[in-house]
Coordinates of C-alpha atoms in Angstrom, one line a residue:
M1 CA -18.6 -1.2 -19.2
R2 CA -17.6 -0.5 -15.4
Y3 CA -16.4 3.1 -14.4
C4 CA -13.4 2.8 -16.9
V5 CA -12.9 5.4 -16.9
I6 CA -11.1 5.1 -13.8
L7 CA -9.1 1.6 -14.5
I8 CA -7.9 4.1 -17.2
V9 CA -5.0 5.8 -14.2
L10 CA -3.9 2.2 -13.5
I11 CA -2.7 2.1 -17.0
A12 CA 1.6 3.1 -17.1
L13 CA 2.4 2.8 -20.9
L14 CA 3.6 6.0 -22.3
G15 CA 3.2 4.8 -25.3
L16 CA 0.1 3.6 -27.8
S17 CA -1.6 1.3 -26.9
S18 CA -0.6 -2.9 -27.7
C19 CA -3.8 -3.9 -28.6
D20 CA -3.8 -0.5 -31.2
R21 CA -3.2 -1.5 -34.7
F22 CA -3.8 1.7 -36.5
E23 CA -0.3 2.2 -38.9
H24 CA 0.6 5.7 -37.5
A25 CA 3.3 8.1 -40.6
F26 CA 4.0 11.2 -37.9
Q27 CA 4.6 14.4 -39.3
P28 CA 6.5 17.6 -37.2
D29 CA 4.0 19.2 -34.9
A30 CA 2.0 22.0 -37.6
E31 CA 1.2 25.4 -36.3
V32 CA -2.2 24.5 -34.3
D33 CA -2.1 25.2 -30.8
Y34 CA -3.8 23.2 -29.8
A35 CA -4.6 24.5 -26.2
I36 CA -7.3 28.0 -28.0
E37 CA -8.5 25.4 -29.9
L38 CA -9.3 22.4 -27.6
F39 CA -7.9 22.2 -24.0
T40 CA -9.2 25.7 -22.8
P41 CA -12.4 25.2 -24.4
L42 CA -12.8 21.9 -23.1
Q43 CA -11.6 23.3 -19.8
T44 CA -14.3 26.0 -20.1
G45 CA -16.8 23.7 -21.0
F46 CA -16.9 21.1 -18.5
N47 CA -16.4 24.2 -16.0
Q48 CA -20.2 24.9 -17.1
V49 CA -21.9 20.9 -16.6
T50 CA -23.9 20.6 -14.1
A51 CA -25.2 16.5 -13.6
A52 CA -28.2 16.8 -15.3
D53 CA -26.3 19.4 -18.1
L54 CA -23.3 17.7 -19.6
A55 CA -23.4 18.8 -23.5
P56 CA -20.9 22.1 -22.7
A57 CA -17.9 18.6 -22.5
M58 CA -19.9 16.0 -24.2
A59 CA -19.4 19.0 -27.3
F60 CA -15.9 18.4 -27.9
Y61 CA -16.1 14.6 -27.7
A62 CA -16.9 13.2 -31.6
E63 CA -19.9 11.0 -32.7
D64 CA -17.5 8.0 -32.8
Y65 CA -15.4 7.6 -30.3
L66 CA -14.6 5.4 -29.2
H67 CA -12.2 4.7 -25.4
Y68 CA -10.9 1.4 -24.0
G69 CA -14.4 -0.1 -25.7
V70 CA -16.7 3.4 -24.2
T71 CA -18.5 4.8 -27.0
K72 CA -19.3 9.0 -26.6
S73 CA -22.6 8.2 -24.7
E74 CA -21.5 5.5 -22.6
W75 CA -18.8 8.1 -20.9
E76 CA -22.2 10.7 -21.3
S77 CA -23.1 8.4 -18.7
Q78 CA -20.3 7.5 -16.8
L79 CA -20.0 11.3 -15.9
H80 CA -23.1 11.8 -15.1
S81 CA -23.3 9.0 -12.6
L82 CA -19.0 11.0 -11.1
I83 CA -21.1 13.7 -9.8
A84 CA -24.8 13.3 -9.7
G85 CA -25.8 14.8 -6.0
V86 CA -22.5 16.8 -6.0
A87 CA -22.3 20.4 -6.4
N88 CA -19.5 22.1 -8.6
P89 CA -17.9 19.3 -9.1
V90 CA -13.8 20.8 -10.0
F91 CA -12.7 19.7 -13.7
E92 CA -8.8 20.7 -14.5
V93 CA -7.3 20.0 -18.0
N94 CA -3.9 19.5 -18.5
F95 CA -2.1 18.2 -21.5
S96 CA 1.2 17.0 -21.6
S97 CA 2.4 16.1 -25.7
I98 CA 0.6 16.7 -28.5
A99 CA 2.1 15.1 -32.5
T100 CA 0.2 16.4 -34.7
Q101 CA -0.7 13.2 -37.7
N102 CA -2.2 15.6 -40.4
E103 CA -4.1 18.9 -41.0
S104 CA -7.0 17.4 -39.5
N105 CA -5.8 14.2 -37.2
A106 CA -3.6 14.7 -33.7
L107 CA -3.1 12.2 -31.0
A108 CA -2.8 13.9 -27.3
N109 CA -1.6 12.4 -23.9
W110 CA -4.1 14.6 -21.5
H111 CA -5.1 13.9 -18.0
L112 CA -8.2 14.8 -16.8
K113 CA -9.1 15.1 -12.8
I114 CA -12.6 16.0 -11.3
S115 CA -12.9 16.6 -7.7
N116 CA -15.6 17.6 -5.2
P117 CA -15.1 20.5 -3.4
A118 CA -17.3 20.5 -0.6
T119 CA -15.8 16.9 0.5
K120 CA -11.8 17.3 -0.7
T121 CA -12.1 14.1 -2.6
V122 CA -11.6 12.6 -5.6
L123 CA -13.7 11.6 -8.2
A124 CA -12.0 10.6 -11.1
D125 CA -8.2 11.1 -11.7
S126 CA -7.8 9.4 -15.6
L127 CA -4.4 9.7 -17.6
Y128 CA -5.2 9.2 -21.3
I129 CA -2.5 7.7 -23.7
G130 CA -2.4 7.7 -27.5
E131 CA -6.6 10.1 -27.7
R132 CA -7.3 11.0 -30.8
L133 CA -7.5 14.1 -32.1
I134 CA -9.9 15.1 -35.0
K135 CA -11.3 18.2 -36.3
V136 CA -14.3 18.6 -37.8
N137 CA -16.1 21.1 -39.7
N138 CA -12.7 23.2 -38.1
K139 CA -13.3 22.5 -34.9
W140 CA -10.9 19.7 -32.8
L141 CA -12.7 17.5 -30.9
L142 CA -11.4 15.1 -29.2
K143 CA -11.9 10.4 -30.4
G144 CA -10.8 8.2 -28.5
N145 CA -7.8 5.7 -28.4
Q146 CA -10.6 4.0 -31.3
N147 CA -9.9 0.0 -29.1
T148 CA -12.5 -1.7 -28.1
C149 CA -10.0 -4.2 -26.0
N150 CA -8.8 -4.3 -22.1
P151 CA -6.2 -2.4 -21.1
P152 CA -2.6 -4.2 -21.0
V153 CA -2.4 -6.4 -18.1
G154 CA -0.6 -5.1 -15.0
K155 CA 1.7 -6.6 -13.0
Q156 CA 0.4 -7.6 -9.2
R157 CA 2.2 -5.6 -5.6
I158 CA 3.2 -7.5 -3.2
I159 CA 1.1 -6.7 0.6
V160 CA 3.7 -7.3 3.3
E161 CA 1.3 -7.2 6.5
Y162 CA 4.5 -6.2 9.5
I163 CA 4.0 -6.7 12.7
T164 CA 6.6 -4.8 15.5
N165 CA 6.4 -4.2 19.2
I166 CA 7.4 -1.7 21.3
G167 CA 10.6 -2.1 22.4
C168 CA 11.1 -4.7 19.8
S169 CA 15.7 -5.0 19.6
Y170 CA 15.0 -6.9 16.5
C171 CA 12.9 -5.6 15.1
P172 CA 14.8 -2.0 13.1
D173 CA 16.8 -4.6 11.2
V174 CA 13.5 -5.8 9.6
E175 CA 12.8 -2.8 8.8
A176 CA 15.5 -1.8 7.0
K177 CA 15.3 -4.4 4.6
L178 CA 10.9 -3.4 4.0
H179 CA 11.9 -0.1 3.4
E180 CA 15.0 -0.5 1.1
L181 CA 12.4 -3.2 -1.2
K182 CA 9.6 -0.2 -1.0
A183 CA 12.3 2.0 -2.3
M184 CA 13.0 -1.2 -5.2
Y185 CA 9.7 -1.2 -6.3
P186 CA 7.4 1.8 -5.5
N187 CA 4.6 1.5 -6.8
Q188 CA 4.8 -2.2 -6.4
F189 CA 5.7 -2.9 -2.5
T190 CA 3.3 -1.9 0.1
Y191 CA 3.7 -3.3 3.8
L192 CA 1.4 -1.6 7.1
T193 CA 3.0 -1.5 10.5
H194 CA 1.2 -3.0 13.2
Q195 CA 2.3 -2.6 16.8
L196 CA 1.5 -5.5 18.9
S197 CA 1.7 -2.7 21.7
G198 CA 2.6 1.4 22.5
P199 CA 1.2 4.0 21.5
V200 CA -0.5 3.0 17.9
A201 CA -1.4 -0.1 19.3
I202 CA -4.4 -1.6 17.8
S203 CA -6.2 -4.4 17.4
D204 CA -6.7 -7.3 15.1
P205 CA -7.9 -10.4 13.9
L206 CA -5.0 -10.9 11.7
Y207 CA -3.3 -11.6 15.1
D208 CA -5.4 -14.8 16.0
Y209 CA -5.2 -15.4 12.7
Y210 CA -1.9 -15.6 11.3
N211 CA -1.2 -17.4 14.8
A212 CA 1.4 -14.4 15.2
H213 CA 1.9 -12.3 18.5
S214 CA 5.7 -12.0 18.5
A215 CA 7.8 -9.3 16.6
P216 CA 9.3 -8.8 14.6
T217 CA 7.0 -11.5 11.7
S218 CA 6.4 -10.5 7.9
I219 CA 3.3 -12.5 6.5
I220 CA 4.1 -11.3 2.8
Q221 CA 0.6 -11.6 0.1
G222 CA -0.8 -13.6 2.5
Q223 CA 1.3 -17.0 1.9
Y224 CA 5.1 -16.7 3.0
V225 CA 5.9 -16.1 7.1
L226 CA 9.2 -14.5 7.8
S227 CA 9.6 -14.6 11.9
S228 CA 13.0 -12.9 13.6
N229 CA 16.4 -10.7 12.0
N230 CA 18.5 -14.1 11.7
P231 CA 20.3 -14.2 9.1
E232 CA 18.9 -16.5 7.4
V233 CA 15.1 -15.0 7.7
L234 CA 16.4 -11.8 6.5
D235 CA 17.9 -13.2 3.3
Q236 CA 14.6 -14.3 2.4
Y237 CA 13.2 -11.5 1.6
Y238 CA 15.0 -9.8 -1.7
P239 CA 13.7 -13.6 -3.6
L240 CA 11.1 -13.4 -2.5
V241 CA 9.8 -10.2 -3.1
Q242 CA 12.1 -10.3 -6.9
S243 CA 9.9 -13.7 -7.5
L244 CA 6.4 -12.2 -7.0
V245 CA 6.9 -8.7 -8.7
E246 CA 6.9 -10.6 -12.0
L247 CA 3.6 -12.8 -12.0
D248 CA 0.8 -10.5 -13.4
T249 CA -2.3 -9.2 -11.8
E250 CA -5.2 -10.6 -11.1
M251 CA -7.6 -7.7 -9.9
N252 CA -7.9 -4.5 -10.9
Y253 CA -9.1 -2.1 -8.2
S254 CA -10.9 1.7 -8.6
M255 CA -11.9 3.4 -5.7
V256 CA -15.2 5.6 -6.3
S257 CA -15.1 8.1 -4.3
S258 CA -12.8 8.5 -0.4
T259 CA -14.3 10.8 2.5
V260 CA -12.4 11.6 5.3
S261 CA -13.4 13.1 8.4
G262 CA -11.8 13.5 11.9
N263 CA -11.3 9.7 12.2
N264 CA -13.4 8.2 9.8
V265 CA -13.2 7.7 6.2
N266 CA -16.6 6.2 4.1
G267 CA -16.7 5.8 0.0
S268 CA -17.3 3.0 -2.4
I269 CA -15.4 1.2 -4.0
I270 CA -14.7 -1.2 -7.9
I271 CA -12.7 -4.8 -7.2
S272 CA -12.3 -6.6 -11.2
P273 CA -10.8 -9.9 -11.4
I274 CA -8.5 -10.0 -14.2
A275 CA -10.8 -13.8 -14.8
A276 CA -13.9 -14.4 -16.3
A277 CA -14.2 -17.4 -14.1
F278 CA -13.4 -16.0 -10.0
N279 CA -13.9 -18.4 -7.8
Q280 CA -15.4 -16.1 -4.5
E281 CA -14.7 -18.5 -1.7
F282 CA -13.5 -17.8 1.1
L283 CA -12.5 -14.3 -0.3
V284 CA -12.9 -10.8 1.5
L285 CA -12.3 -6.8 1.0
N286 CA -9.5 -6.1 3.4
L287 CA -9.2 -1.8 4.3
A288 CA -5.9 -0.2 6.1
I289 CA -5.3 3.6 7.4
V290 CA -2.1 3.3 7.6
E291 CA 0.0 6.9 8.3
R292 CA 3.0 7.2 6.5
T293 CA 6.4 8.3 9.5
S294 CA 4.2 8.2 12.9
T295 CA 5.4 10.3 15.9
A296 CA 5.7 6.1 17.7
V297 CA 9.1 5.4 17.5
N298 CA 11.1 1.9 17.5
V299 CA 13.9 1.1 19.7
L300 CA 16.6 3.0 17.8
G301 CA 13.8 6.2 18.2
E302 CA 13.9 6.2 14.7
P303 CA 9.2 6.6 13.8
L304 CA 7.8 3.9 12.6
T305 CA 7.0 4.2 8.6
N306 CA 2.9 3.2 7.1
V307 CA 2.0 2.8 10.7
V308 CA -2.0 0.7 11.1
L309 CA -4.8 3.5 12.1
G310 CA -7.8 1.2 11.3
R311 CA -8.4 -1.7 9.7
K312 CA -11.7 -3.4 7.7
R313 CA -12.6 -6.9 6.4
I314 CA -16.5 -6.9 4.6
D315 CA -16.9 -10.3 3.6
L316 CA -17.9 -10.8 -0.6
S317 CA -17.9 -14.4 -0.5
T318 CA -21.0 -13.5 -2.1
A319 CA -20.9 -10.1 -3.2
D320 CA -21.8 -9.4 -6.5
L321 CA -18.6 -7.7 -7.7
S322 CA -19.9 -6.3 -10.7
Q323 CA -21.0 -3.4 -8.7
P324 CA -18.8 -1.0 -5.8
I325 CA -18.1 -2.3 -2.5
A326 CA -18.9 0.4 -0.1
F327 CA -17.0 0.9 3.2
T328 CA -17.2 3.0 6.8
F329 CA -14.8 2.6 9.1
N330 CA -12.7 4.2 11.6
A331 CA -9.1 5.3 12.9
N332 CA -8.0 5.0 16.6
V333 CA -6.9 8.7 16.3
T334 CA -7.8 11.7 13.6
I335 CA -6.7 10.8 10.3
P336 CA -4.1 12.5 10.0
A337 CA -2.5 14.7 6.7
D338 CA -0.1 11.7 5.8
A339 CA -2.9 9.2 5.4
S340 CA -3.2 6.7 3.0
L341 CA -6.0 4.0 2.5
V342 CA -4.4 0.8 1.6
V343 CA -6.8 -2.1 -0.3
F344 CA -6.4 -6.1 -1.5
A345 CA -9.0 -8.5 -1.5
Q346 CA -7.3 -12.0 0.0
R347 CA -9.1 -15.2 0.5
T348 CA -9.3 -16.3 4.3
P349 CA -9.5 -19.8 4.2
S350 CA -9.5 -21.2 7.9
P351 CA -7.4 -22.3 9.6
F352 CA -4.5 -20.9 8.1
A353 CA -1.8 -23.1 6.3
N354 CA 0.1 -20.4 4.1
N355 CA -2.6 -20.1 1.7
A356 CA -4.4 -16.4 2.3
H357 CA -3.7 -15.7 -0.9
I358 CA -3.5 -11.2 -1.5
Y359 CA -5.1 -10.5 -4.8
S360 CA -2.6 -7.9 -5.5
G361 CA -4.6 -4.2 -4.3
S362 CA -3.7 -0.9 -4.3
E363 CA -2.8 2.7 -2.5
F364 CA -4.9 5.7 -2.2
V365 CA -4.0 9.5 -1.1
L366 CA -6.5 10.5 2.2
T367 CA -6.4 14.0 3.7
G368 CA -7.7 13.9 7.1
K369 CA -9.6 17.4 7.9

């Protein structure tokens, strides 16, 4: 299994996985203080681990641990890989709810976050839903969800590459549409603001690729080009996005590591196609450093949002997608505190013919320093 612990973050279910075939007969919570009996000792165990000695934490995992196909030994190996070379990794253990089944079985929703304090990067951020707990020899242990199947497929994220210009009087109408769609679909909608000129402009090949040299222009999911702010064009945004957000994602994204220093960001990411057979022809990985609220303003004096400060494209046509994809690139300024990293795979045949399909995407918080 490849980095399954990171993929678990993407699970937004508030109950047990749809793959779970076990029957449960929940009983009222017993008088068990799970913080004292399991999660505080688990936190202590994680605080004591090193890459060379994971035993203090692994002592709280049952021998038959299984979570989405990951066994105890596989999780130990993944944990070793995550913290290898990290001095004094920081572990944060929190639980949100426990349902007691009987005196020796329970179900828990809990959270594990692992960070590198030296680089201020998050190595893993995992939410465990429906984790089985078992009491063995008077000690509570983590047993996993005992599922061998993969997590259910979620819906895709919509990526809009928006082109504006300093002093553009037509652009605020389009920006209002983008703001409203982001509010409607906060976890499924991302727009990237590219300014053709002005203080936050960057030189980017997307203008030539899409033949989009005027503002306002929006390219939705690499396939639908909407130019101008006339009512007929503005009326197309909602139905297009509403139809696209209903489609299942075709790609999962998991950040392995990211480090920010000045105007540079580097790290590695895993992208995992959902389909077993996936054609990588013309496939690229797009990465964009985005400032959520800019000091640059539009013609109405309103701050520009989601402004692209730097972009990079990595050819994936022959890449081994079973391995992390390394990246390093620069923003045009020092990366600000409200920055994020937007990533999405895209098929980019040339010439563009409304066929540059984007395979969902993801957004990760960055912190400048």
